[in-house]
Coordinates of C-alpha atoms (C1' of nucleotides) in Angstrom, one line a residue:
Chain A
M1 CA -159.5 215.8 -101.4
A2 CA -161.9 218.1 -99.8
Q3 CA -160.4 221.6 -99.5
D4 CA -161.6 222.2 -96.1
K5 CA -160.4 219.0 -94.6
K6 CA -158.5 219.5 -91.5
F7 CA -155.3 217.5 -91.3
V8 CA -153.9 218.8 -88.0
E9 CA -156.0 217.5 -85.2
E10 CA -154.3 219.3 -82.4
I11 CA -155.6 222.6 -83.3
T12 CA -159.0 223.7 -81.8
P13 CA -161.4 224.7 -84.7
M14 CA -161.7 228.4 -85.0
N15 CA -165.5 228.4 -84.7
E16 CA -165.4 226.4 -81.6
D17 CA -163.1 228.6 -79.6
F18 CA -161.2 231.4 -81.4
T19 CA -158.8 232.3 -78.6
Q20 CA -157.9 228.7 -78.0
W21 CA -157.4 228.3 -81.7
Y22 CA -155.0 231.3 -81.7
T23 CA -153.0 229.8 -78.8
D24 CA -152.9 226.4 -80.4
V25 CA -151.6 227.9 -83.6
I26 CA -148.8 230.0 -82.2
K27 CA -147.6 227.1 -80.1
K28 CA -147.9 224.4 -82.7
A29 CA -146.3 226.5 -85.4
D30 CA -143.4 227.2 -83.0
L31 CA -143.7 231.0 -83.2
V32 CA -143.4 231.6 -79.5
D33 CA -142.9 229.9 -76.2
Y34 CA -143.8 231.2 -72.7
S35 CA -141.0 232.3 -70.6
S36 CA -140.3 232.3 -66.8
V37 CA -140.9 236.0 -66.9
R38 CA -144.6 236.9 -66.3
G39 CA -146.2 238.3 -69.4
C40 CA -143.1 238.1 -71.5
M41 CA -142.8 235.7 -74.5
I42 CA -140.0 234.0 -76.2
I43 CA -140.1 234.6 -79.9
R44 CA -138.8 231.5 -81.4
P45 CA -136.8 231.3 -84.6
Y46 CA -139.7 230.8 -86.9
G47 CA -141.7 233.7 -85.4
Y48 CA -138.6 235.9 -85.2
A49 CA -137.9 235.3 -88.9
I50 CA -141.3 236.7 -89.7
W51 CA -140.4 239.8 -87.7
E52 CA -137.1 240.1 -89.5
N53 CA -138.9 240.1 -92.8
I54 CA -141.3 242.8 -91.5
Q55 CA -138.3 244.8 -90.4
K56 CA -136.6 244.4 -93.8
E57 CA -139.7 245.6 -95.7
L58 CA -140.4 248.5 -93.3
N59 CA -136.7 249.6 -93.2
E60 CA -136.7 249.8 -97.0
R61 CA -139.7 252.0 -97.0
F62 CA -138.3 254.2 -94.2
R63 CA -135.0 254.7 -96.0
K64 CA -136.9 255.6 -99.2
T65 CA -138.7 258.3 -97.3
G66 CA -135.5 259.7 -95.9
H67 CA -135.3 258.2 -92.5
E68 CA -132.3 257.1 -90.6
N69 CA -132.0 254.5 -87.9
V70 CA -130.6 255.3 -84.4
Y71 CA -130.6 253.8 -81.0
M72 CA -131.6 255.4 -77.8
P73 CA -131.0 254.2 -74.2
M74 CA -133.6 251.9 -72.7
F75 CA -133.7 253.9 -69.4
I76 CA -135.4 257.2 -68.9
P77 CA -134.7 259.3 -65.8
E78 CA -137.9 260.1 -63.9
S79 CA -137.4 263.9 -64.3
L80 CA -137.2 263.5 -68.1
L81 CA -140.4 261.5 -68.3
Q82 CA -142.2 264.1 -66.2
K83 CA -141.6 266.9 -68.6
E84 CA -144.7 266.6 -70.7
K85 CA -147.8 266.5 -68.6
D86 CA -150.2 264.5 -70.8
H87 CA -147.6 262.1 -71.8
V88 CA -146.5 261.1 -68.2
E89 CA -150.1 260.8 -67.1
G90 CA -150.8 258.5 -70.0
F91 CA -147.9 256.2 -69.4
A92 CA -147.2 256.5 -65.6
P93 CA -149.6 253.7 -64.7
E94 CA -147.7 251.1 -66.8
V95 CA -144.0 251.9 -66.4
A96 CA -141.5 249.7 -64.8
W97 CA -139.0 251.4 -62.5
V98 CA -135.3 250.6 -61.8
T99 CA -134.6 251.8 -58.3
H100 CA -131.3 250.1 -57.5
G101 CA -128.0 249.7 -59.2
G102 CA -126.5 246.6 -57.6
A103 CA -127.1 247.2 -53.8
E104 CA -127.2 250.9 -54.0
E105 CA -130.4 252.9 -54.2
L106 CA -130.4 255.3 -57.2
T107 CA -130.7 259.0 -56.4
E108 CA -133.1 259.3 -59.3
K109 CA -135.1 256.2 -60.4
L110 CA -135.0 255.2 -64.0
C111 CA -138.0 254.0 -65.9
V112 CA -137.7 251.3 -68.5
R113 CA -138.9 253.0 -71.7
P114 CA -142.6 252.5 -72.5
T115 CA -141.9 254.6 -75.6
S116 CA -139.1 257.0 -76.3
E117 CA -140.5 260.4 -77.0
T118 CA -138.8 262.0 -74.1
L119 CA -135.4 260.7 -75.0
F120 CA -135.7 261.8 -78.6
C121 CA -137.0 265.2 -77.5
D122 CA -134.1 265.6 -75.0
H123 CA -131.7 264.7 -77.8
Y124 CA -133.4 267.0 -80.4
A125 CA -133.1 269.9 -78.0
N126 CA -129.4 269.4 -78.0
I127 CA -128.8 268.9 -81.7
I128 CA -131.3 271.2 -83.3
H129 CA -130.3 274.8 -83.5
S130 CA -130.9 276.1 -87.0
Y131 CA -133.5 275.6 -89.7
R132 CA -130.6 274.0 -91.5
D133 CA -130.8 271.1 -89.0
L134 CA -134.3 270.3 -90.1
P135 CA -136.0 268.1 -90.7
K136 CA -134.7 265.3 -88.4
L137 CA -136.1 262.0 -89.5
Y138 CA -135.1 259.3 -87.1
N139 CA -136.4 255.8 -86.4
Q140 CA -135.3 253.2 -83.9
W141 CA -135.9 249.5 -83.6
C142 CA -136.1 248.4 -80.0
S143 CA -138.2 246.8 -77.3
V144 CA -140.3 248.7 -74.9
V145 CA -141.9 247.6 -71.6
R146 CA -145.4 248.3 -70.4
W147 CA -146.5 246.7 -67.2
E148 CA -149.7 245.1 -68.6
K149 CA -152.4 243.5 -66.4
T150 CA -153.2 240.7 -68.8
T151 CA -151.1 239.5 -71.6
R152 CA -151.5 237.4 -74.8
P153 CA -148.6 236.4 -77.1
F154 CA -148.0 239.0 -79.8
L155 CA -151.2 241.0 -79.0
R156 CA -150.2 242.2 -75.7
T157 CA -147.0 241.3 -73.8
M158 CA -145.1 243.3 -71.1
E159 CA -142.1 243.7 -73.4
F160 CA -142.6 243.9 -77.1
L161 CA -140.5 244.7 -80.2
W162 CA -141.4 247.7 -82.4
Q163 CA -140.0 250.5 -84.4
E164 CA -140.7 254.1 -83.4
G165 CA -140.2 256.9 -85.8
H166 CA -139.5 260.3 -84.3
T167 CA -139.2 263.3 -86.6
A168 CA -138.8 267.0 -86.1
H169 CA -139.9 269.6 -88.7
A170 CA -139.7 273.3 -89.1
T171 CA -143.4 273.9 -89.7
A172 CA -146.8 272.5 -88.7
E173 CA -147.5 271.7 -92.3
E174 CA -144.4 269.7 -92.8
A175 CA -145.2 267.7 -89.6
Q176 CA -148.7 267.0 -90.7
E177 CA -147.4 265.8 -94.1
E178 CA -145.0 263.5 -92.4
T179 CA -147.7 262.1 -90.2
I180 CA -149.9 261.2 -93.1
R181 CA -147.0 260.0 -95.2
M182 CA -146.0 257.4 -92.6
L183 CA -149.6 256.4 -92.1
N184 CA -149.8 255.8 -95.8
V185 CA -146.5 253.8 -95.7
Y186 CA -148.0 251.6 -92.9
A187 CA -151.2 251.1 -94.9
E188 CA -149.3 250.3 -98.1
F189 CA -147.1 247.8 -96.2
C190 CA -150.1 246.1 -94.6
Q191 CA -151.8 245.6 -98.0
N192 CA -148.8 244.8 -100.2
V193 CA -146.7 242.9 -97.8
L194 CA -149.0 241.4 -95.2
A195 CA -152.0 241.1 -97.5
I196 CA -154.1 242.8 -94.7
P197 CA -156.6 245.4 -95.7
V198 CA -156.8 248.4 -93.3
V199 CA -159.1 251.3 -92.6
K200 CA -157.2 254.6 -92.4
G201 CA -158.5 257.3 -90.1
Q202 CA -158.0 259.6 -87.2
K203 CA -158.4 258.7 -83.6
T204 CA -160.9 260.5 -81.4
E205 CA -159.6 262.8 -78.6
K206 CA -160.3 260.0 -76.1
E207 CA -158.3 257.4 -78.0
K208 CA -155.4 259.5 -79.1
F209 CA -151.8 259.2 -77.9
A210 CA -150.9 260.8 -74.7
G211 CA -149.3 264.2 -75.5
A212 CA -150.3 264.1 -79.2
K213 CA -152.2 266.8 -81.0
A214 CA -153.7 264.3 -83.4
T215 CA -153.3 260.5 -83.8
Y216 CA -154.0 258.7 -87.0
T217 CA -154.3 254.9 -87.2
I218 CA -154.7 252.0 -89.5
E219 CA -157.3 249.5 -88.2
S220 CA -157.6 245.9 -89.3
L221 CA -160.2 243.3 -88.6
M222 CA -159.6 239.9 -87.3
H223 CA -161.3 236.7 -88.3
N224 CA -163.5 236.8 -85.2
G225 CA -164.6 240.3 -85.9
V226 CA -162.4 241.9 -83.3
A227 CA -160.6 245.1 -84.4
L228 CA -156.8 245.5 -84.1
Q229 CA -155.0 248.8 -84.1
S230 CA -152.2 248.0 -86.5
G231 CA -150.1 251.1 -86.7
T232 CA -150.3 254.6 -85.5
S233 CA -148.9 257.9 -86.6
H234 CA -149.0 261.0 -84.3
N235 CA -148.7 264.6 -84.9
F236 CA -147.4 266.2 -81.8
G237 CA -147.6 269.8 -83.0
D238 CA -145.2 271.9 -80.9
G239 CA -146.3 270.5 -77.5
F240 CA -143.2 268.4 -76.8
A241 CA -141.0 271.1 -78.3
K242 CA -142.3 273.5 -75.8
A243 CA -142.0 271.0 -72.9
F244 CA -138.4 270.2 -73.9
N245 CA -137.5 273.5 -75.4
I246 CA -136.6 272.3 -78.9
Q247 CA -136.0 275.5 -80.7
Y248 CA -134.3 276.6 -83.9
T249 CA -133.5 279.9 -85.6
D250 CA -135.3 280.2 -88.8
S251 CA -134.0 281.9 -92.0
S252 CA -135.2 285.4 -90.8
N253 CA -133.3 284.9 -87.5
Q254 CA -136.4 284.2 -85.5
L255 CA -136.5 281.6 -82.7
Q256 CA -139.1 278.9 -83.5
Y257 CA -140.3 275.7 -81.9
V258 CA -140.1 272.6 -84.0
H259 CA -143.1 270.5 -84.9
Q260 CA -142.8 266.8 -84.2
T261 CA -144.3 263.4 -85.2
S262 CA -143.9 259.9 -84.1
W263 CA -145.2 256.6 -85.5
G264 CA -144.9 253.0 -84.6
M265 CA -145.6 249.4 -85.6
T266 CA -145.0 246.4 -83.4
T267 CA -144.7 242.6 -83.3
R268 CA -148.5 242.7 -82.7
M269 CA -148.6 242.5 -86.5
I270 CA -147.6 239.0 -86.3
G271 CA -150.7 238.4 -84.3
A272 CA -152.7 240.1 -87.0
I273 CA -151.2 237.9 -89.7
I274 CA -152.3 234.8 -87.7
M275 CA -155.8 236.1 -87.0
V276 CA -156.5 237.5 -90.4
H277 CA -155.2 234.7 -92.6
G278 CA -155.1 231.6 -90.4
D279 CA -157.5 228.6 -90.8
D280 CA -158.3 225.5 -88.9
S281 CA -155.1 223.8 -90.2
G282 CA -153.0 226.5 -88.7
L283 CA -151.0 229.4 -90.2
V284 CA -151.4 230.8 -93.6
L285 CA -148.4 233.2 -94.1
P286 CA -148.4 236.0 -96.6
P287 CA -145.6 235.1 -99.1
R288 CA -143.7 238.3 -98.7
V289 CA -142.9 237.8 -95.0
A290 CA -143.0 234.0 -94.9
P291 CA -139.6 232.7 -93.6
V292 CA -140.0 229.8 -96.0
Q293 CA -141.9 230.5 -99.2
V294 CA -141.4 227.1 -100.7
V295 CA -140.9 223.9 -98.9
V296 CA -139.5 221.1 -101.1
I297 CA -140.7 217.7 -100.1
P298 CA -139.0 214.8 -101.7
V299 CA -141.4 211.9 -102.1
Q300 CA -140.0 208.4 -101.8
Q301 CA -136.6 210.1 -101.0
H302 CA -134.9 206.7 -100.5
K303 CA -135.3 206.0 -104.2
E304 CA -132.3 206.6 -106.4
G305 CA -132.0 210.2 -107.7
V306 CA -134.9 211.8 -105.7
L307 CA -132.8 213.6 -103.1
E308 CA -130.4 214.7 -105.8
K309 CA -133.2 216.2 -107.9
A310 CA -134.8 217.8 -104.9
G311 CA -131.5 219.4 -104.0
E312 CA -131.0 220.7 -107.5
I313 CA -134.4 222.2 -107.4
C314 CA -133.7 223.9 -104.1
T315 CA -130.5 225.4 -105.4
R316 CA -132.2 226.8 -108.4
L317 CA -135.2 228.1 -106.5
S318 CA -133.1 229.7 -103.8
R319 CA -132.1 232.3 -106.3
V320 CA -135.6 233.6 -106.5
A321 CA -137.3 232.6 -103.3
R322 CA -136.8 231.5 -99.7
V323 CA -136.6 227.7 -100.0
K324 CA -136.3 224.9 -97.6
M325 CA -136.0 221.2 -98.2
D326 CA -137.6 218.8 -95.7
D327 CA -135.6 215.6 -96.1
S328 CA -136.2 214.4 -92.6
D329 CA -137.3 210.8 -92.3
K330 CA -140.9 211.6 -91.5
S331 CA -143.6 210.3 -93.8
P332 CA -144.6 212.6 -96.6
G333 CA -148.1 212.9 -95.2
W334 CA -146.7 214.1 -91.9
K335 CA -144.6 216.7 -93.7
F336 CA -147.5 217.9 -95.7
S337 CA -149.5 218.5 -92.5
E338 CA -146.5 220.0 -90.7
H339 CA -145.7 222.7 -93.2
E340 CA -149.3 223.4 -93.8
M341 CA -149.7 224.1 -90.1
R342 CA -146.6 226.4 -90.3
G343 CA -148.2 228.3 -93.1
V344 CA -145.6 227.8 -95.8
P345 CA -147.2 229.4 -99.0
I346 CA -146.0 226.8 -101.5
R347 CA -145.3 223.1 -101.1
L348 CA -143.3 221.5 -103.8
E349 CA -143.5 217.7 -104.1
V350 CA -141.0 215.8 -106.2
G351 CA -141.0 212.1 -106.5
P352 CA -140.0 209.4 -109.0
K353 CA -143.1 209.8 -111.0
D354 CA -142.5 213.5 -111.3
I355 CA -138.8 213.1 -112.2
E356 CA -139.7 210.7 -115.0
K357 CA -142.1 213.3 -116.4
G358 CA -139.8 216.3 -115.9
Q359 CA -142.2 218.0 -113.6
V360 CA -143.0 218.9 -110.0
V361 CA -146.2 219.4 -108.0
L362 CA -146.9 222.8 -106.5
V363 CA -149.6 223.1 -103.8
R364 CA -150.6 226.5 -102.6
R365 CA -151.3 226.7 -98.9
D366 CA -154.2 229.3 -99.1
T367 CA -156.5 227.2 -101.4
R368 CA -154.7 223.8 -101.4
E369 CA -154.9 224.0 -105.2
K370 CA -152.4 221.7 -106.9
V371 CA -150.6 222.4 -110.2
F372 CA -148.1 220.3 -112.1
V373 CA -145.2 222.5 -113.4
A374 CA -142.5 221.5 -115.9
I375 CA -139.1 221.7 -114.1
D376 CA -137.9 224.0 -117.0
E377 CA -140.2 226.8 -116.0
L378 CA -139.9 226.3 -112.2
E379 CA -138.5 229.7 -111.2
A380 CA -141.0 231.7 -113.2
R381 CA -144.0 229.7 -112.1
V382 CA -143.0 229.8 -108.5
C383 CA -142.6 233.6 -108.6
E384 CA -145.9 234.0 -110.3
L385 CA -147.6 231.7 -107.8
L386 CA -146.2 233.6 -104.8
D387 CA -147.6 236.8 -106.2
S388 CA -150.9 235.2 -107.0
I389 CA -151.1 233.8 -103.5
H390 CA -150.5 237.3 -102.1
D391 CA -153.3 238.8 -104.3
S392 CA -155.9 236.2 -103.4
M393 CA -155.0 236.4 -99.7
L394 CA -155.6 240.1 -99.8
E395 CA -158.8 239.7 -101.7
K396 CA -160.1 237.1 -99.4
A397 CA -159.2 239.1 -96.3
T398 CA -160.8 242.2 -97.9
T399 CA -164.0 240.3 -98.6
L400 CA -164.1 239.0 -95.1
R401 CA -163.5 242.5 -93.7
N402 CA -166.2 243.9 -95.9
N403 CA -168.7 241.2 -95.0
K404 CA -168.1 242.1 -91.3
T405 CA -168.4 245.8 -91.7
Y406 CA -171.8 247.1 -90.9
T407 CA -173.6 250.4 -90.8
A408 CA -176.0 251.4 -88.0
I409 CA -178.2 254.4 -87.9
D410 CA -180.0 253.8 -84.5
F411 CA -178.7 252.6 -81.2
A412 CA -180.6 249.4 -80.9
E413 CA -179.3 248.2 -84.2
F414 CA -175.8 249.2 -83.2
E415 CA -176.0 247.3 -80.0
R416 CA -177.5 244.2 -81.7
I417 CA -174.7 244.1 -84.3
I418 CA -172.0 244.4 -81.8
R419 CA -173.6 241.6 -79.6
E420 CA -174.5 239.2 -82.4
T421 CA -172.2 239.8 -85.3
P422 CA -169.0 241.4 -84.2
G423 CA -167.1 243.4 -86.6
F424 CA -166.7 247.1 -87.7
V425 CA -169.8 249.2 -87.3
K426 CA -169.9 252.5 -89.1
A427 CA -172.1 255.0 -87.2
M428 CA -172.3 258.7 -86.8
W429 CA -171.0 260.5 -83.7
C430 CA -171.7 264.0 -82.3
G431 CA -168.1 264.5 -81.2
D432 CA -169.0 264.4 -77.5
R433 CA -166.7 262.3 -75.3
A434 CA -169.7 261.4 -73.1
C435 CA -171.4 259.6 -76.0
E436 CA -168.2 257.7 -76.8
E437 CA -168.0 256.6 -73.2
Q438 CA -171.5 255.6 -73.0
I439 CA -171.3 253.5 -76.2
K440 CA -168.3 251.8 -74.6
E441 CA -170.1 251.2 -71.4
K442 CA -173.3 249.8 -73.0
T443 CA -171.8 247.8 -75.8
G444 CA -168.1 247.2 -75.2
A445 CA -167.3 248.8 -78.5
T446 CA -164.7 251.6 -78.7
S447 CA -164.2 254.1 -81.5
R448 CA -161.5 252.7 -83.7
C449 CA -161.2 255.7 -86.1
M450 CA -162.8 258.5 -88.1
P451 CA -162.1 257.3 -91.6
F452 CA -160.7 259.4 -94.4
D453 CA -162.8 259.7 -97.5
E454 CA -166.1 258.3 -96.3
G455 CA -169.3 260.2 -96.3
P456 CA -171.9 260.4 -93.5
V457 CA -174.4 257.5 -93.1
S458 CA -176.9 259.8 -91.4
D459 CA -177.0 263.2 -89.8
K460 CA -177.6 262.2 -86.2
C461 CA -175.4 260.9 -83.4
I462 CA -176.0 257.2 -82.8
C463 CA -176.0 257.8 -79.1
C464 CA -177.6 261.1 -78.2
G465 CA -179.4 261.9 -81.5
K466 CA -177.9 265.3 -81.8
E467 CA -176.3 266.7 -84.9
A468 CA -173.6 264.3 -86.0
K469 CA -170.0 265.6 -86.6
A470 CA -168.2 262.5 -87.8
L471 CA -168.5 259.0 -89.1
V472 CA -166.7 256.6 -86.8
Y473 CA -165.7 253.0 -87.2
W474 CA -166.6 251.2 -83.9
G475 CA -165.6 247.8 -82.8
K476 CA -164.5 245.6 -80.0
A477 CA -160.7 245.7 -80.0
Y478 CA -157.7 243.8 -78.7
Chain B
rC1 C1' -157.0 245.1 -60.8
rG2 C1' -161.9 242.1 -60.0
rG3 C1' -164.4 237.1 -61.2
rG4 C1' -163.7 231.8 -63.0
rG5 C1' -160.4 227.7 -64.5
rU6 C1' -155.6 225.0 -64.6
rG7 C1' -150.5 223.6 -62.8
rU8 C1' -148.2 215.6 -62.3
rA9 C1' -142.4 213.2 -68.1
rG10 C1' -141.2 217.5 -74.0
rC11 C1' -146.9 217.7 -75.1
rG12 C1' -152.1 216.1 -73.8
rC13 C1' -154.0 213.8 -69.6
rA14 C1' -155.2 210.0 -65.4
rG15 C1' -154.2 209.2 -60.3
rC16 C1' -156.8 213.1 -55.3
rU17 C1' -161.9 208.2 -49.6
rG18 C1' -153.3 209.9 -47.7
rG19 C1' -148.8 204.4 -48.2
rU20 C1' -144.0 207.1 -52.3
rA21 C1' -146.5 207.7 -59.8
rG22 C1' -149.2 205.9 -64.7
rC23 C1' -151.5 206.2 -69.9
rG24 C1' -151.3 208.2 -75.0
rC25 C1' -148.4 211.0 -78.2
rG26 C1' -143.5 212.6 -78.8
rC27 C1' -138.1 211.2 -78.0
rU28 C1' -133.8 207.2 -78.5
rU29 C1' -132.1 202.5 -80.9
rG30 C1' -133.0 198.5 -84.6
rG31 C1' -136.0 196.8 -88.5
rU32 C1' -140.0 197.1 -92.1
rU33 C1' -142.4 201.4 -94.6
rU34 C1' -142.8 206.1 -97.6
rG35 C1' -147.7 210.4 -103.3
rG36 C1' -152.1 213.3 -96.9
rG37 C1' -149.8 212.9 -89.7
rA38 C1' -147.0 204.5 -91.2
rC39 C1' -146.0 199.8 -88.4
rC40 C1' -143.4 196.2 -85.1
rA41 C1' -139.9 195.6 -81.1
rA42 C1' -136.7 197.3 -77.3
rG43 C1' -135.5 201.5 -74.3
rA44 C1' -134.9 206.6 -71.8
rU45 C1' -137.3 210.6 -69.4
rG46 C1' -140.6 213.0 -62.9
rC47 C1' -137.9 217.7 -56.3
rC48 C1' -146.4 215.9 -58.9
rG49 C1' -145.5 224.7 -60.0
rC50 C1' -143.1 226.7 -55.4
rA51 C1' -143.1 227.5 -49.9
rG52 C1' -145.1 226.4 -45.3
rG53 C1' -148.4 223.3 -42.3
rU54 C1' -151.3 218.7 -40.6
rU55 C1' -149.5 213.5 -40.3
rC56 C1' -145.5 207.8 -38.6
rG57 C1' -146.2 209.0 -43.9
rA58 C1' -148.6 214.2 -48.7
rA59 C1' -149.2 214.4 -55.9
rU60 C1' -153.5 213.5 -52.7
rC61 C1' -155.8 217.3 -46.9
rC62 C1' -155.0 222.8 -45.1
rU63 C1' -152.7 227.8 -45.8
rG64 C1' -149.9 231.0 -48.7
rU65 C1' -147.5 232.1 -53.1
rC66 C1' -146.2 232.1 -58.3
rA67 C1' -147.3 231.2 -63.3
rC68 C1' -150.6 230.2 -67.3
rU69 C1' -155.5 230.7 -69.2
rC70 C1' -160.6 232.6 -69.9
rC71 C1' -164.2 236.8 -68.9
rG72 C1' -164.4 242.1 -67.6
rA73 C1' -161.7 247.2 -66.6
rC74 C1' -156.6 249.5 -68.8
rC75 C1' -153.6 249.4 -73.0
rA76 C1' -149.8 248.8 -79.2

RNA sequence: CGGGGUGUAGCGCAGCUGGUAGCGCGCUUGGUUUGGGACCAAGAUGCCGCAGGUUCGAAUCCUGUCACUCCGACCA
């Protein structure tokens, strides 16, 4: 069996039309459905289960770093939103407003939260009085609404699910530490859970969050060479504290403003999983978030003892992995294709021949490699295999990302790379917003981030030729 | 928000020189099958996106509108 054979004919090949491939995959794999609300999607059980696994993994990490979950209202009074100037300017164009309650017009309209900084700040102003109240390390899971012009399932919808961490600290140093700590949590999560390699760095002034002092980001690269901002962590300094009057008395009885951070990750990551790992047969899910890690397919299930054995295997495996049996009356071939399309990491086949030999067949989704495993060592081998699938998916994604990461030292080269072989382009920048804007205008590429720990590739700005201040990852982005 | 495309059965589509809707897949039932999307037979499923208009008569022509989608601008 050729490894690259495509069994699912309904999916448009990636190379033919990437966006169509993406749409086909999310629909065929039952991740989402369109709804009767413009720009909003229905996340179906299989897609939502991925999100729940993401939540579980992130929550564990947030808890270990001392954070507590809370819930804020979904409405923000206009006056509250107005309090921080940059923030409101950044979000005003895309907020939804509630103007009526029943038939009555509201005296003050309410916006549906596009993000909750203002609510957290308002609350913090009420509950923080002393240095003993700090730090406050809160996180909330919720949905937010942004009135987007064009939408695409998972990548950009008018309502999306996310978590937003909001913290308040006594000092600027602590806030900066927190900002970087959470960026590192995101990066670690992407690599160790989603098997997605990321570039960590700082956003330019132009790209930073509205109201932030500094924004840090992890950037990943999709199969088609388009960049995806995959998580951000912002240091607000004391800007919001001053706008919202969040003050505490320090240990020497002096009134001080707090220093704040916020950080978020969204359902967009499901889009990233699809576009980083998927292939022409459909989804390839990273084992640690796959709703079903092992699908058990009884072969010749009508034969005596097959279903019993398969059931027994499921029971045993369910102690170490998320297992599902497909004993529907579809043909085995159909089931193979179906679960492949749905990205299940391991397929376990068990039929009369296997039972006779005391073995099962394990087939991994990422490489389609087939191994025969003695039933006695099932649990150990499945766990091993899941880890091994994760590792090779990360390795493959890293190789792909590296192969699509280029360096440009003159503008013509930069332009050509963006046009002909989309991906990350590393190039120097003078720090001038005008150059950044010109690059975007001429090539369509935006600055993704200024990476940590990477040395200069030349000493001149790719755009104006003046002295370079920073290395920037550029790319077309979703 | 600008430019293009598409809305007909659950899905993919045909029908569009106006006469009251069809194909494939899927679905249901029965039987034969079953180690890479099985086969036969019999069924069920439609306010032709929505609203106006033209007409004796509209899926078909005209206008508007909504949604989806692709390409730009804005954004997680």
